[in-house]
PDB file of C-alpha atoms in Angstrom:
ATOM      1  CA  MET A 296     -13.078  -5.177  16.919  1.00  0.00           C
ATOM      2  CA  VAL A 297     -10.677  -7.760  18.436  1.00  0.00           C
ATOM      3  CA  THR A 298     -10.416 -11.478  17.783  1.00  0.00           C
ATOM      4  CA  SER A 299      -7.761 -12.811  20.094  1.00  0.00           C
ATOM      5  CA  GLY A 300      -5.887 -16.120  19.993  1.00  0.00           C
ATOM      6  CA  ARG A 301      -3.847 -15.567  23.139  1.00  0.00           C
ATOM      7  CA  GLY A 302      -5.545 -13.527  25.714  1.00  0.00           C
ATOM      8  CA  GLN A 303      -8.588 -11.407  24.976  1.00  0.00           C
ATOM      9  CA  SER A 304      -7.845  -8.909  27.766  1.00  0.00           C
ATOM     10  CA  SER A 305      -4.357  -8.174  26.395  1.00  0.00           C
ATOM     11  CA  ALA A 306      -5.671  -7.582  22.877  1.00  0.00           C
ATOM     12  CA  VAL A 307      -8.482  -5.378  24.207  1.00  0.00           C
ATOM     13  CA  SER A 308      -5.845  -3.348  26.127  1.00  0.00           C
ATOM     14  CA  VAL A 309      -3.751  -2.890  23.000  1.00  0.00           C
ATOM     15  CA  SER A 310      -6.767  -1.795  21.035  1.00  0.00           C
ATOM     16  CA  ALA A 311      -7.689   0.767  23.749  1.00  0.00           C
ATOM     17  CA  GLU A 312      -4.159   2.132  23.802  1.00  0.00           C
ATOM     18  CA  ILE A 313      -4.152   2.515  20.056  1.00  0.00           C
ATOM     19  CA  LYS A 314      -7.450   4.374  20.115  1.00  0.00           C
ATOM     20  CA  ARG A 315      -6.004   6.671  22.825  1.00  0.00           C
ATOM     21  CA  LEU A 316      -3.056   7.436  20.586  1.00  0.00           C
ATOM     22  CA  PHE A 317      -5.321   8.165  17.635  1.00  0.00           C
ATOM     23  CA  ALA A 318      -7.501  10.434  19.768  1.00  0.00           C
ATOM     24  CA  GLY A 319      -4.460  12.611  20.521  1.00  0.00           C
ATOM     25  CA  GLN A 320      -4.423  13.770  16.888  1.00  0.00           C
ATOM     26  CA  ARG A 321      -6.896  15.687  14.769  1.00  0.00           C
ATOM     27  CA  GLY A 322      -7.993  13.501  11.931  1.00  0.00           C
ATOM     28  CA  VAL A 323      -9.532  10.235  11.009  1.00  0.00           C
ATOM     29  CA  PHE A 324      -7.585   6.994  11.538  1.00  0.00           C
ATOM     30  CA  ALA A 325      -7.980   3.333  10.828  1.00  0.00           C
ATOM     31  CA  MET A 326      -5.905   0.296  11.658  1.00  0.00           C
ATOM     32  CA  ALA A 327      -6.017  -3.445  10.801  1.00  0.00           C
ATOM     33  CA  PHE A 328      -3.683  -6.070  12.349  1.00  0.00           C
ATOM     34  CA  ARG A 329      -3.638  -9.785  11.497  1.00  0.00           C
ATOM     35  CA  ASN A 330      -1.344 -12.380  12.884  1.00  0.00           C
ATOM     36  CA  SER A 331      -0.565 -14.521   9.872  1.00  0.00           C
ATOM     37  CA  GLN A 332       0.016 -17.629  11.950  1.00  0.00           C
ATOM     38  CA  THR A 333      -3.003 -17.556  14.285  1.00  0.00           C
ATOM     39  CA  GLY A 334      -5.428 -15.411  12.376  1.00  0.00           C
ATOM     40  CA  GLU A 335      -5.924 -13.047  15.353  1.00  0.00           C
ATOM     41  CA  THR A 336      -7.042  -9.560  14.326  1.00  0.00           C
ATOM     42  CA  ILE A 337      -7.308  -6.169  15.801  1.00  0.00           C
ATOM     43  CA  LEU A 338      -9.485  -3.835  13.810  1.00  0.00           C
ATOM     44  CA  ILE A 339     -10.260  -0.155  14.263  1.00  0.00           C
ATOM     45  CA  ASN A 340     -12.396   1.734  11.727  1.00  0.00           C
ATOM     46  CA  GLU A 341     -11.485  -1.001   9.324  1.00  0.00           C
ATOM     47  CA  GLN A 342     -14.381  -0.314   6.930  1.00  0.00           C
ATOM     48  CA  GLU A 343     -13.799   3.518   6.726  1.00  0.00           C
ATOM     49  CA  SER A 344     -13.133   4.501   3.159  1.00  0.00           C
ATOM     50  CA  PHE A 345      -9.879   6.487   2.454  1.00  0.00           C
ATOM     51  CA  HIS A 346      -8.287   8.020  -0.637  1.00  0.00           C
ATOM     52  CA  ALA A 347      -5.872   5.243  -1.467  1.00  0.00           C
ATOM     53  CA  ALA A 348      -3.012   7.600  -2.414  1.00  0.00           C
ATOM     54  CA  SER A 349      -0.014   5.408  -3.334  1.00  0.00           C
ATOM     55  CA  THR A 350      -1.206   2.340  -1.534  1.00  0.00           C
ATOM     56  CA  MET A 351      -3.043   1.543  -4.793  1.00  0.00           C
ATOM     57  CA  LYS A 352       0.299   0.728  -6.300  1.00  0.00           C
ATOM     58  CA  THR A 353       0.379  -2.691  -4.565  1.00  0.00           C
ATOM     59  CA  PRO A 354      -2.874  -3.766  -6.326  1.00  0.00           C
ATOM     60  CA  VAL A 355      -1.345  -2.628  -9.603  1.00  0.00           C
ATOM     61  CA  MET A 356       1.778  -4.751  -8.893  1.00  0.00           C
ATOM     62  CA  ILE A 357      -0.419  -7.732  -8.035  1.00  0.00           C
ATOM     63  CA  GLU A 358      -2.303  -7.383 -11.320  1.00  0.00           C
ATOM     64  CA  LEU A 359       0.885  -7.166 -13.333  1.00  0.00           C
ATOM     65  CA  PHE A 360       2.263 -10.307 -11.654  1.00  0.00           C
ATOM     66  CA  ARG A 361      -1.080 -12.005 -12.453  1.00  0.00           C
ATOM     67  CA  LEU A 362      -0.888 -11.042 -16.095  1.00  0.00           C
ATOM     68  CA  ASP A 363       2.733 -12.303 -16.191  1.00  0.00           C
ATOM     69  CA  GLY A 364       1.588 -15.613 -14.762  1.00  0.00           C
ATOM     70  CA  LEU A 365      -1.061 -15.854 -17.470  1.00  0.00           C
ATOM     71  CA  LYS A 366       1.639 -15.006 -20.095  1.00  0.00           C
ATOM     72  CA  LYS A 367      -0.455 -12.050 -21.267  1.00  0.00           C
ATOM     73  CA  ILE A 368       2.615  -9.819 -20.582  1.00  0.00           C
ATOM     74  CA  ARG A 369       6.095 -10.534 -19.403  1.00  0.00           C
ATOM     75  CA  LEU A 370       7.749  -8.461 -16.675  1.00  0.00           C
ATOM     76  CA  THR A 371      10.834  -8.526 -18.934  1.00  0.00           C
ATOM     77  CA  ASP A 372       8.900  -6.835 -21.759  1.00  0.00           C
ATOM     78  CA  SER A 373       9.813  -3.198 -22.508  1.00  0.00           C
ATOM     79  CA  VAL A 374       7.750  -0.068 -22.779  1.00  0.00           C
ATOM     80  CA  VAL A 375       8.726   3.375 -23.952  1.00  0.00           C
ATOM     81  CA  VAL A 376       8.925   5.939 -21.152  1.00  0.00           C
ATOM     82  CA  ARG A 377       6.704   8.995 -21.864  1.00  0.00           C
ATOM     83  CA  ASN A 378       5.016  11.697 -19.921  1.00  0.00           C
ATOM     84  CA  SER A 379       1.678  12.072 -21.655  1.00  0.00           C
ATOM     85  CA  PHE A 380      -1.547  10.551 -20.334  1.00  0.00           C
ATOM     86  CA  SER A 381      -5.314  10.822 -20.854  1.00  0.00           C
ATOM     87  CA  SER A 382      -7.814  11.939 -18.227  1.00  0.00           C
ATOM     88  CA  ILE A 383     -10.502   9.354 -17.443  1.00  0.00           C
ATOM     89  CA  VAL A 384     -13.008  12.277 -17.514  1.00  0.00           C
ATOM     90  CA  ASP A 385     -12.784  13.345 -21.168  1.00  0.00           C
ATOM     91  CA  SER A 386      -9.612  11.766 -22.579  1.00  0.00           C
ATOM     92  CA  SER A 387      -7.887  15.110 -22.557  1.00  0.00           C
ATOM     93  CA  GLY A 388      -4.093  15.034 -22.181  1.00  0.00           C
ATOM     94  CA  TYR A 389      -2.066  15.785 -19.102  1.00  0.00           C
ATOM     95  CA  SER A 390       1.554  15.349 -17.900  1.00  0.00           C
ATOM     96  CA  LEU A 391       3.067  14.741 -14.499  1.00  0.00           C
ATOM     97  CA  ASN A 392       5.240  17.203 -12.595  1.00  0.00           C
ATOM     98  CA  ALA A 393       8.584  15.702 -11.793  1.00  0.00           C
ATOM     99  CA  ALA A 394       8.891  17.913  -8.717  1.00  0.00           C
ATOM    100  CA  ASP A 395       5.949  16.125  -7.128  1.00  0.00           C
ATOM    101  CA  ASP A 396       7.351  12.675  -7.803  1.00  0.00           C
ATOM    102  CA  GLY A 397       9.288  10.438  -5.375  1.00  0.00           C
ATOM    103  CA  GLN A 398      11.405   9.176  -8.273  1.00  0.00           C
ATOM    104  CA  GLN A 399      12.564  11.974 -10.526  1.00  0.00           C
ATOM    105  CA  GLU A 400      15.336  10.213 -12.440  1.00  0.00           C
ATOM    106  CA  LEU A 401      12.800   8.470 -14.744  1.00  0.00           C
ATOM    107  CA  TYR A 402      11.868  11.810 -16.224  1.00  0.00           C
ATOM    108  CA  THR A 403      15.381  12.134 -17.611  1.00  0.00           C
ATOM    109  CA  GLN A 404      14.799   8.829 -19.515  1.00  0.00           C
ATOM    110  CA  ILE A 405      11.755   9.826 -21.503  1.00  0.00           C
ATOM    111  CA  GLY A 406      11.922   8.303 -24.950  1.00  0.00           C
ATOM    112  CA  THR A 407      13.975   5.322 -23.770  1.00  0.00           C
ATOM    113  CA  LYS A 408      12.734   1.810 -23.047  1.00  0.00           C
ATOM    114  CA  LYS A 409      12.446   0.322 -19.566  1.00  0.00           C
ATOM    115  CA  THR A 410      11.185  -3.148 -18.679  1.00  0.00           C
ATOM    116  CA  ILE A 411       7.918  -3.565 -16.946  1.00  0.00           C
ATOM    117  CA  GLY A 412       9.732  -5.123 -14.072  1.00  0.00           C
ATOM    118  CA  ASP A 413      12.049  -2.118 -13.687  1.00  0.00           C
ATOM    119  CA  LEU A 414       9.159   0.255 -13.743  1.00  0.00           C
ATOM    120  CA  LEU A 415       7.255  -1.900 -11.267  1.00  0.00           C
ATOM    121  CA  TYR A 416      10.190  -1.819  -8.870  1.00  0.00           C
ATOM    122  CA  GLN A 417      10.405   1.972  -9.035  1.00  0.00           C
ATOM    123  CA  MET A 418       6.635   2.262  -8.585  1.00  0.00           C
ATOM    124  CA  ILE A 419       6.948   0.405  -5.295  1.00  0.00           C
ATOM    125  CA  ILE A 420      10.277   1.336  -3.697  1.00  0.00           C
ATOM    126  CA  LYS A 421      10.298   5.044  -4.623  1.00  0.00           C
ATOM    127  CA  SER A 422       6.608   5.387  -5.433  1.00  0.00           C
ATOM    128  CA  SER A 423       7.275   6.583  -8.935  1.00  0.00           C
ATOM    129  CA  ASN A 424       4.171   8.276 -10.295  1.00  0.00           C
ATOM    130  CA  LEU A 425       5.444   8.198 -13.821  1.00  0.00           C
ATOM    131  CA  ALA A 426       6.074   4.486 -13.648  1.00  0.00           C
ATOM    132  CA  THR A 427       2.626   4.048 -12.133  1.00  0.00           C
ATOM    133  CA  ASN A 428       0.809   5.791 -14.946  1.00  0.00           C
ATOM    134  CA  LEU A 429       2.706   3.807 -17.566  1.00  0.00           C
ATOM    135  CA  LEU A 430       1.904   0.542 -15.757  1.00  0.00           C
ATOM    136  CA  ILE A 431      -1.760   1.152 -14.899  1.00  0.00           C
ATOM    137  CA  GLU A 432      -2.400   1.463 -18.623  1.00  0.00           C
ATOM    138  CA  LEU A 433      -1.005  -2.106 -19.071  1.00  0.00           C
ATOM    139  CA  ALA A 434      -2.821  -3.489 -16.085  1.00  0.00           C
ATOM    140  CA  ASP A 435      -6.177  -1.698 -16.770  1.00  0.00           C
ATOM    141  CA  ALA A 436      -7.641  -0.014 -13.732  1.00  0.00           C
ATOM    142  CA  ARG A 437     -10.996  -1.854 -14.008  1.00  0.00           C
ATOM    143  CA  GLN A 438      -9.212  -5.184 -14.079  1.00  0.00           C
ATOM    144  CA  VAL A 439      -7.093  -4.240 -11.090  1.00  0.00           C
ATOM    145  CA  THR A 440     -10.337  -3.492  -9.178  1.00  0.00           C
ATOM    146  CA  GLN A 441     -11.823  -6.864 -10.311  1.00  0.00           C
ATOM    147  CA  THR A 442      -8.721  -8.731  -9.167  1.00  0.00           C
ATOM    148  CA  MET A 443      -8.989  -7.085  -5.772  1.00  0.00           C
ATOM    149  CA  ARG A 444     -12.615  -8.334  -5.626  1.00  0.00           C
ATOM    150  CA  GLN A 445     -11.475 -11.830  -6.319  1.00  0.00           C
ATOM    151  CA  LEU A 446      -8.990 -11.565  -3.493  1.00  0.00           C
ATOM    152  CA  GLY A 447     -11.652 -10.417  -1.062  1.00  0.00           C
ATOM    153  CA  ALA A 448     -10.958  -6.673  -1.081  1.00  0.00           C
ATOM    154  CA  GLU A 449     -14.637  -5.693  -1.383  1.00  0.00           C
ATOM    155  CA  LYS A 450     -14.356  -1.863  -1.202  1.00  0.00           C
ATOM    156  CA  THR A 451     -11.053  -1.049  -2.902  1.00  0.00           C
ATOM    157  CA  GLN A 452     -11.627   0.956  -6.101  1.00  0.00           C
ATOM    158  CA  VAL A 453      -8.876   1.588  -8.549  1.00  0.00           C
ATOM    159  CA  LEU A 454     -10.088   4.055 -11.181  1.00  0.00           C
ATOM    160  CA  ARG A 455      -7.052   5.922 -12.523  1.00  0.00           C
ATOM    161  CA  GLY A 456      -3.416   6.808 -12.488  1.00  0.00           C
ATOM    162  CA  VAL A 457      -1.837   9.692 -10.662  1.00  0.00           C
ATOM    163  CA  GLU A 458      -2.338  13.483 -11.062  1.00  0.00           C
ATOM    164  CA  ASP A 459      -5.493  13.249 -13.188  1.00  0.00           C
ATOM    165  CA  SER A 460      -6.680  16.630 -11.851  1.00  0.00           C
ATOM    166  CA  LYS A 461      -9.983  16.650 -13.743  1.00  0.00           C
ATOM    167  CA  ALA A 462     -10.910  13.327 -12.168  1.00  0.00           C
ATOM    168  CA  TYR A 463      -9.756  14.485  -8.768  1.00  0.00           C
ATOM    169  CA  ARG A 464     -11.991  17.561  -8.956  1.00  0.00           C
ATOM    170  CA  LYS A 465     -14.965  15.309  -9.699  1.00  0.00           C
ATOM    171  CA  GLY A 466     -14.125  13.062  -6.777  1.00  0.00           C
ATOM    172  CA  TRP A 467     -13.127  10.126  -9.022  1.00  0.00           C
ATOM    173  CA  ASN A 468     -10.456   8.828  -6.765  1.00  0.00           C
ATOM    174  CA  ASN A 469      -8.798   5.540  -5.942  1.00  0.00           C
ATOM    175  CA  THR A 470     -10.184   4.342  -2.598  1.00  0.00           C
ATOM    176  CA  THR A 471      -9.449   1.622  -0.049  1.00  0.00           C
ATOM    177  CA  THR A 472     -10.019   0.451   3.473  1.00  0.00           C
ATOM    178  CA  ALA A 473      -7.749  -0.960   6.148  1.00  0.00           C
ATOM    179  CA  LEU A 474      -9.597  -4.222   6.022  1.00  0.00           C
ATOM    180  CA  ASP A 475      -9.121  -4.558   2.228  1.00  0.00           C
ATOM    181  CA  LEU A 476      -5.352  -3.855   2.430  1.00  0.00           C
ATOM    182  CA  MET A 477      -5.072  -6.271   5.372  1.00  0.00           C
ATOM    183  CA  THR A 478      -6.805  -8.916   3.237  1.00  0.00           C
ATOM    184  CA  ILE A 479      -4.543  -8.655   0.285  1.00  0.00           C
ATOM    185  CA  TYR A 480      -1.344  -8.494   2.329  1.00  0.00           C
ATOM    186  CA  ASP A 481      -2.409 -11.392   4.465  1.00  0.00           C
ATOM    187  CA  LYS A 482      -2.999 -13.463   1.300  1.00  0.00           C
ATOM    188  CA  MET A 483       0.443 -12.431   0.054  1.00  0.00           C
ATOM    189  CA  ALA A 484       2.040 -13.370   3.382  1.00  0.00           C
ATOM    190  CA  ARG A 485       0.422 -16.821   3.186  1.00  0.00           C
ATOM    191  CA  ALA A 486       1.437 -17.260  -0.516  1.00  0.00           C
ATOM    192  CA  GLU A 487      -2.166 -17.269  -1.649  1.00  0.00           C
ATOM    193  CA  ILE A 488      -1.898 -14.731  -4.557  1.00  0.00           C
ATOM    194  CA  ILE A 489      -1.050 -16.380  -7.886  1.00  0.00           C
ATOM    195  CA  ASP A 490       1.583 -18.728  -6.431  1.00  0.00           C
ATOM    196  CA  ALA A 491       4.306 -18.918  -3.818  1.00  0.00           C
ATOM    197  CA  LYS A 492       7.011 -17.691  -6.207  1.00  0.00           C
ATOM    198  CA  ALA A 493       5.071 -14.625  -7.192  1.00  0.00           C
ATOM    199  CA  CYS A 494       4.311 -13.782  -3.533  1.00  0.00           C
ATOM    200  CA  ASP A 495       8.013 -14.205  -2.679  1.00  0.00           C
ATOM    201  CA  GLU A 496       8.992 -11.860  -5.452  1.00  0.00           C
ATOM    202  CA  MET A 497       6.405  -9.232  -4.567  1.00  0.00           C
ATOM    203  CA  ILE A 498       7.428  -9.361  -0.908  1.00  0.00           C
ATOM    204  CA  GLY A 499      11.058  -8.939  -2.011  1.00  0.00           C
ATOM    205  CA  ILE A 500      10.219  -5.773  -3.899  1.00  0.00           C
ATOM    206  CA  LEU A 501       8.188  -4.438  -0.955  1.00  0.00           C
ATOM    207  CA  LEU A 502      11.159  -5.127   1.355  1.00  0.00           C
ATOM    208  CA  ASP A 503      13.201  -2.540  -0.591  1.00  0.00           C
ATOM    209  CA  GLN A 504      10.774   0.253   0.205  1.00  0.00           C
ATOM    210  CA  GLN A 505      12.695   3.541   0.564  1.00  0.00           C
ATOM    211  CA  PHE A 506      10.063   5.470   2.600  1.00  0.00           C
ATOM    212  CA  ASN A 507      10.252   4.124   6.133  1.00  0.00           C
ATOM    213  CA  GLU A 508       8.853   6.865   8.379  1.00  0.00           C
ATOM    214  CA  ILE A 509       5.796   4.896   9.768  1.00  0.00           C
ATOM    215  CA  ILE A 510       5.642   1.093  10.191  1.00  0.00           C
ATOM    216  CA  PRO A 511       9.433   0.415  10.350  1.00  0.00           C
ATOM    217  CA  ALA A 512      10.463   3.684  12.050  1.00  0.00           C
ATOM    218  CA  LYS A 513      10.506   2.560  15.680  1.00  0.00           C
ATOM    219  CA  LEU A 514      11.018  -1.202  15.137  1.00  0.00           C
ATOM    220  CA  PRO A 515      14.296  -3.010  15.857  1.00  0.00           C
ATOM    221  CA  LYS A 516      16.665  -3.194  12.894  1.00  0.00           C
ATOM    222  CA  GLU A 517      16.431  -6.958  12.744  1.00  0.00           C
ATOM    223  CA  VAL A 518      12.717  -6.723  11.997  1.00  0.00           C
ATOM    224  CA  ARG A 519      12.005  -6.488   8.263  1.00  0.00           C
ATOM    225  CA  VAL A 520       8.954  -4.747   6.773  1.00  0.00           C
ATOM    226  CA  ALA A 521       7.555  -5.367   3.261  1.00  0.00           C
ATOM    227  CA  HIS A 522       5.329  -2.389   2.778  1.00  0.00           C
ATOM    228  CA  LYS A 523       3.909   0.415   0.689  1.00  0.00           C
ATOM    229  CA  THR A 524       3.211   3.905   1.869  1.00  0.00           C
ATOM    230  CA  GLY A 525       0.866   6.551   0.512  1.00  0.00           C
ATOM    231  CA  SER A 526       0.463  10.253   1.111  1.00  0.00           C
ATOM    232  CA  ILE A 527      -1.275  13.330  -0.301  1.00  0.00           C
ATOM    233  CA  THR A 528      -2.267  16.508   1.510  1.00  0.00           C
ATOM    234  CA  GLY A 529      -3.896  15.562   4.872  1.00  0.00           C
ATOM    235  CA  VAL A 530      -3.298  11.862   4.264  1.00  0.00           C
ATOM    236  CA  GLN A 531      -0.573   9.498   5.582  1.00  0.00           C
ATOM    237  CA  HIS A 532      -0.761   5.721   5.056  1.00  0.00           C
ATOM    238  CA  ASP A 533       1.423   2.696   5.478  1.00  0.00           C
ATOM    239  CA  SER A 534       0.576  -0.906   4.929  1.00  0.00           C
ATOM    240  CA  GLY A 535       2.383  -4.227   4.620  1.00  0.00           C
ATOM    241  CA  ILE A 536       3.841  -7.320   6.178  1.00  0.00           C
ATOM    242  CA  VAL A 537       6.113  -7.319   9.193  1.00  0.00           C
ATOM    243  CA  LEU A 538       8.555 -10.213   9.348  1.00  0.00           C
ATOM    244  CA  LEU A 539      10.009 -11.046  12.793  1.00  0.00           C
ATOM    245  CA  PRO A 540      13.530 -12.656  13.192  1.00  0.00           C
ATOM    246  CA  ASP A 541      12.022 -15.935  14.392  1.00  0.00           C
ATOM    247  CA  GLY A 542       9.971 -16.405  11.195  1.00  0.00           C
ATOM    248  CA  ARG A 543       6.654 -15.169  12.497  1.00  0.00           C
ATOM    249  CA  LYS A 544       4.855 -12.477  10.506  1.00  0.00           C
ATOM    250  CA  TYR A 545       1.923 -10.170  10.821  1.00  0.00           C
ATOM    251  CA  VAL A 546       0.081  -7.709   8.568  1.00  0.00           C
ATOM    252  CA  LEU A 547      -0.381  -4.089   9.639  1.00  0.00           C
ATOM    253  CA  VAL A 548      -2.318  -1.358   7.876  1.00  0.00           C
ATOM    254  CA  LEU A 549      -2.343   2.218   9.166  1.00  0.00           C
ATOM    255  CA  LEU A 550      -4.514   4.803   7.375  1.00  0.00           C
ATOM    256  CA  SER A 551      -5.277   8.424   8.049  1.00  0.00           C
ATOM    257  CA  LYS A 552      -7.054  11.442   6.524  1.00  0.00           C
ATOM    258  CA  ASN A 553      -8.204  14.983   7.396  1.00  0.00           C
ATOM    259  CA  LEU A 554      -4.939  15.529   9.227  1.00  0.00           C
ATOM    260  CA  GLU A 555      -4.152  18.996  10.618  1.00  0.00           C
ATOM    261  CA  ASP A 556      -0.538  18.149  11.594  1.00  0.00           C
ATOM    262  CA  GLU A 557       0.900  15.509   9.299  1.00  0.00           C
ATOM    263  CA  LYS A 558       4.266  15.375  11.010  1.00  0.00           C
ATOM    264  CA  ALA A 559       2.692  14.707  14.375  1.00  0.00           C
ATOM    265  CA  ALA A 560       0.325  12.124  12.780  1.00  0.00           C
ATOM    266  CA  VAL A 561       3.273  10.261  11.264  1.00  0.00           C
ATOM    267  CA  GLU A 562       4.890  10.091  14.744  1.00  0.00           C
ATOM    268  CA  THR A 563       1.646   8.752  16.134  1.00  0.00           C
ATOM    269  CA  LEU A 564       1.270   6.109  13.489  1.00  0.00           C
ATOM    270  CA  ALA A 565       4.864   5.026  14.059  1.00  0.00           C
ATOM    271  CA  ALA A 566       4.161   4.775  17.834  1.00  0.00           C
ATOM    272  CA  VAL A 567       1.113   2.584  17.028  1.00  0.00           C
ATOM    273  CA  SER A 568       3.347   0.319  14.829  1.00  0.00           C
ATOM    274  CA  GLU A 569       5.836   0.018  17.719  1.00  0.00           C
ATOM    275  CA  LEU A 570       3.003  -0.831  20.175  1.00  0.00           C
ATOM    276  CA  VAL A 571       1.616  -3.493  17.751  1.00  0.00           C
ATOM    277  CA  TYR A 572       5.147  -4.983  17.356  1.00  0.00           C
ATOM    278  CA  ARG A 573       5.453  -5.217  21.214  1.00  0.00           C
ATOM    279  CA  TYR A 574       2.149  -6.999  21.311  1.00  0.00           C
ATOM    280  CA  ALA A 575       2.813  -9.356  18.402  1.00  0.00           C
ATOM    281  CA  SER A 576       6.268 -10.227  19.718  1.00  0.00           C
ATOM    282  CA  GLY A 577       4.929 -11.007  23.235  1.00  0.00           C
ATOM    283  CA  GLN A 578       6.339  -7.915  24.987  1.00  0.00           C
ATOM    284  CA  PHE A 579       3.101  -6.225  25.852  1.00  0.00           C
TER     285      PHE A 579
END
């Protein structure tokens, strides 16, 4: 679906080219684009449900900032780092495998105290699973989902932390859609989550993202991307806000599942991001 503010035929052409790129890969893809200034959107499979993977960490961040704003927690508060968690299936204990985590240093600090803000930063920029599990207990998964509903993300479901294998086997997974992620990032870009200060701080964290193989990969260096990736077997996601040098911005969400060649899919998703940038910057 396309809603265009500057030339319907051009937007339709971009959408057709994106669909052609997706069709070149085996898998299921979705995309959502929104121009934060004009409200123009390009949507492809935007309501398709996907395993959220680490894209769920942005909703967790939002909830923690909300709680901080309500003074129910402070991001400067400290928590003890531990590697023991309870399954949502039967409350049985499990631990995370450091080798599967994007941020392994935190495992050497078990037993020490870290601030919520420090853990939040590592959860986003290095996708720390250990930090995520510590933080989702504070945020409460059900409340994270409720906050997403209040922001207009109607299908996003946050049930649990990371590596709860019993829940995974039952299909109790965190899920999202391209439309939902577009909705929350667009509100963030327009300073409509909590307040302008909180949105600026969250965008600042997302700008420090260390995994840049998809949305930023083929963009000019002067273009900044505040984003959060997500990946598990057969799944590659990226989602966030693209900030152009002239002050314009747009939201882009790229989701995929059932991939047979993840490396090739990542290349395709990066090519789609480049195409969207060319369109959004008036070069298409």
